[in-house]
Coordinates of C-alpha atoms in Angstrom, one line a residue:
M1 CA 0.0 0.0 0.0
T2 CA 1.6 3.3 -1.1
A3 CA -1.1 5.9 -0.2
K4 CA -0.7 7.6 3.1
L5 CA -3.8 7.8 5.3
P6 CA -4.9 11.4 6.2
F7 CA -5.2 10.3 9.9
Q8 CA -3.3 8.4 12.5
I9 CA -4.3 4.9 13.4
T10 CA -3.4 4.3 17.1
A11 CA -4.2 0.6 17.2
V12 CA -6.1 -2.3 15.5
N13 CA -8.5 -3.8 18.0
Q14 CA -10.8 -6.0 15.9
V15 CA -11.0 -8.4 13.0
G16 CA -14.4 -9.0 11.4
F17 CA -15.8 -11.8 9.3
V18 CA -19.2 -11.9 7.5
V19 CA -21.0 -15.2 7.9
K20 CA -24.2 -16.8 6.6
D21 CA -25.1 -18.5 9.9
I22 CA -23.7 -16.9 13.1
D23 CA -24.6 -19.8 15.4
K24 CA -22.8 -22.3 13.2
A25 CA -19.7 -19.9 13.0
M26 CA -19.7 -19.4 16.8
A27 CA -19.8 -23.1 17.3
A28 CA -16.9 -23.7 15.0
Y29 CA -14.8 -21.0 16.8
W30 CA -15.8 -22.5 20.2
R31 CA -14.3 -25.9 19.1
V32 CA -10.9 -24.2 18.9
G33 CA -11.4 -22.3 22.1
V34 CA -12.7 -18.9 21.0
G35 CA -15.5 -17.6 23.1
P36 CA -17.7 -16.7 25.0
W37 CA -19.7 -14.7 22.5
R38 CA -21.8 -11.6 23.1
V39 CA -24.5 -11.4 20.4
Y40 CA -26.3 -8.1 19.4
T41 CA -28.9 -7.1 16.8
Y42 CA -28.0 -3.9 15.0
G43 CA -30.5 -1.8 13.1
A44 CA -33.4 0.6 13.5
P45 CA -34.7 1.9 15.8
L46 CA -31.8 1.6 18.2
V47 CA -29.2 2.6 15.6
K48 CA -29.8 6.1 14.4
D49 CA -28.9 7.9 11.1
I50 CA -28.6 4.6 9.2
T51 CA -27.2 5.1 5.7
Y52 CA -26.0 2.9 2.8
R53 CA -24.3 4.3 -0.3
G54 CA -25.4 7.9 0.5
K55 CA -29.1 7.1 1.1
P56 CA -31.1 6.2 4.1
G57 CA -30.5 2.6 4.9
D58 CA -32.8 -0.1 6.3
W59 CA -30.3 -2.8 7.2
R60 CA -30.3 -5.1 10.2
F61 CA -27.7 -7.7 11.1
L62 CA -26.5 -9.8 14.0
I63 CA -23.0 -9.4 15.4
A64 CA -21.2 -11.7 17.7
L65 CA -18.1 -10.5 19.6
A66 CA -15.5 -12.6 21.4
T67 CA -12.7 -10.9 23.3
L68 CA -9.3 -12.6 22.6
G69 CA -7.2 -10.7 25.1
G70 CA -5.7 -7.2 25.4
G71 CA -8.9 -5.6 24.3
F72 CA -8.7 -7.3 20.8
S73 CA -12.0 -8.9 19.6
L74 CA -13.2 -11.2 16.9
E75 CA -16.4 -10.1 15.3
L76 CA -18.8 -12.2 13.3
I77 CA -21.6 -10.5 11.3
Q78 CA -24.7 -12.1 9.8
P79 CA -26.8 -9.9 7.6
L80 CA -30.5 -10.2 8.4
S81 CA -32.3 -7.7 6.0
G82 CA -31.7 -4.7 3.8
D83 CA -28.7 -3.8 1.7
S84 CA -25.5 -3.4 3.6
I85 CA -21.7 -3.7 3.2
Y86 CA -22.1 -7.1 4.8
S87 CA -24.7 -8.5 2.4
E88 CA -22.6 -7.0 -0.5
F89 CA -19.5 -8.7 0.9
L90 CA -21.2 -12.1 1.1
E91 CA -22.5 -11.8 -2.4
K92 CA -19.1 -10.8 -3.9
H93 CA -16.7 -12.9 -1.7
G94 CA -18.6 -15.5 0.3
E95 CA -17.6 -16.5 3.8
G96 CA -14.1 -17.0 5.1
G97 CA -12.2 -13.8 4.2
I98 CA -11.6 -10.9 6.5
Q99 CA -14.2 -8.2 5.9
H100 CA -12.7 -5.5 8.1
L101 CA -10.2 -4.5 10.7
G102 CA -11.4 -2.3 13.5
I103 CA -9.1 0.6 14.2
V104 CA -8.7 3.0 17.1
V105 CA -8.5 6.7 16.4
E106 CA -8.6 9.7 18.7
N107 CA -11.7 11.4 17.2
L108 CA -14.0 9.5 14.9
D109 CA -15.9 12.6 13.5
R110 CA -12.6 14.4 12.7
V111 CA -11.1 11.3 11.1
V112 CA -14.2 10.7 8.9
E113 CA -14.0 14.4 7.8
E114 CA -10.3 14.0 7.0
A115 CA -10.8 10.8 5.1
Q116 CA -13.6 12.3 3.0
R117 CA -11.5 15.4 2.2
A118 CA -8.8 12.9 1.0
G119 CA -11.3 11.2 -1.4
Y120 CA -12.6 8.3 0.8
E121 CA -16.3 7.6 0.7
V122 CA -18.6 6.6 3.6
I123 CA -20.4 3.6 2.3
Q124 CA -22.4 2.7 5.4
S125 CA -23.0 4.4 8.7
G126 CA -25.1 4.4 11.8
R127 CA -24.9 6.3 15.1
G128 CA -25.7 5.5 18.7
T129 CA -25.1 2.8 21.2
A130 CA -26.8 -0.1 19.4
C131 CA -25.7 -2.6 22.0
A132 CA -27.9 -1.3 24.8
G133 CA -30.7 -3.8 25.6
M134 CA -29.9 -6.1 22.7
A135 CA -27.1 -8.3 24.1
S136 CA -27.3 -12.0 24.8
S137 CA -24.4 -14.3 25.8
R138 CA -24.0 -17.5 23.9
T139 CA -21.7 -20.3 25.2

């Protein structure tokens, strides 16, 4: 990669995979010792300002998070409904590849503005603490 990012990444704290069946994927990871899992449903009405490709979005998906140590987490994402970067990823690439790396930055709003000024596009977004009231543990 030769392009310099317009902002400073202070850490990578997550790796994310898109899956077709989150329960099946969690069970496979449990067999090799990864878990316990916290499962959340993301989407309206708890997630505000949902967008996809510059328009209001209507996506919903499940995520499962397992902490691997030192604050690093593994995330599994199962699209439920609506167009999203996750349903798009499954259609184009299938399961098994890394869909994203979670990064730590000092100020998200400032970083998004800097990235947009540098020519990057926000493909999907949502705001709020979507985890509140939606969590369940699965072991």
